[in-house]
Amino acid sequence: MTDQPGPRTAALEAEEVDDPLTDQQGCGRVYQRLEVCLGEHNRDWRACQKEVQDLQACYKKAIEVDKAISNGCGASS
């Protein structure tokens, strides 16, 4: 009596990624790669350090761009 679903595939995990904030930041694809890696490694983030670092770098870049845009808008006053 095992009606439990089988393990989720990495492709299914990637398709379920629908985070507007992540996409708004421009990091949606990087996040999807991390989710795929986590799915392939039983959610063990230690096995996905490259993807974790890529996502951190993407967010850092997005923050820097946001700051530059904010500073540029305030400079014209």
C-alpha positions as a printed Julia matrix, in Angstrom:
77×3 Matrix{Float64}:
  0.0    0.0     0.0
  2.44   2.6    -1.1
  0.44   5.27   -2.87
  3.21   7.78   -2.35
  4.47   9.51   -5.47
  7.92   8.6    -6.73
 10.9   10.89   -6.42
 10.52  14.22   -8.13
 12.6   14.65  -11.22
 14.94  17.59  -11.69
 12.98  18.66  -14.77
  9.76  18.77  -12.76
 11.46  20.78  -10.04
 12.75  23.27  -12.63
  9.31  23.66  -14.19
  7.81  24.5   -10.82
 10.13  27.46  -10.27
  7.82  30.42  -10.52
  9.15  33.11   -8.23
  8.34  36.59   -9.56
 10.9   38.23   -7.27
 13.67  35.97   -8.52
 12.69  36.61  -12.12
 12.37  40.34  -11.46
 15.93  40.36  -10.15
 17.08  38.67  -13.36
 18.19  35.55  -11.5
 15.42  33.15  -12.49
 17.56  30.91  -14.67
 20.36  30.79  -12.11
 17.8   29.85   -9.46
 16.4   27.13  -11.72
 19.87  25.63  -12.13
 20.22  25.57   -8.35
 16.84  23.88   -7.97
 17.78  21.24  -10.56
 21.06  20.56   -8.76
 19.31  20.3    -5.41
 16.77  17.91   -6.91
 19.55  15.73   -8.27
 21.39  15.68   -4.92
 18.55  15.05   -2.46
 18.34  18.77   -1.53
 21.95  18.71   -0.27
 23.15  22.26   -0.93
 26.74  21.24   -0.17
 26.78  19.34   -3.47
 25.61  22.46   -5.32
 28.13  25.07   -4.18
 28.8   26.38   -7.69
 25.08  27.01   -8.21
 24.74  28.6    -4.75
 27.67  30.92   -5.48
 26.25  31.77   -8.92
 22.93  32.75   -7.33
 24.66  34.86   -4.69
 26.66  36.63   -7.4
 23.52  37.25   -9.44
 21.68  38.8    -6.49
 24.72  40.91   -5.61
 24.87  42.21   -9.17
 21.12  42.93   -9.13
 21.49  44.92   -5.91
 24.38  46.93   -7.38
 22.32  47.7   -10.5
 19.35  48.78   -8.37
 21.59  51.08   -6.33
 23.11  52.59   -9.49
 19.65  53.22  -10.93
 18.46  54.75   -7.65
 21.51  57.0    -7.45
 21.12  58.04  -11.08
 17.49  59.05  -10.57
 18.28  61.1    -7.48
 21.17  62.93   -9.15
 18.96  64.79  -11.64
 17.04  66.69   -8.92
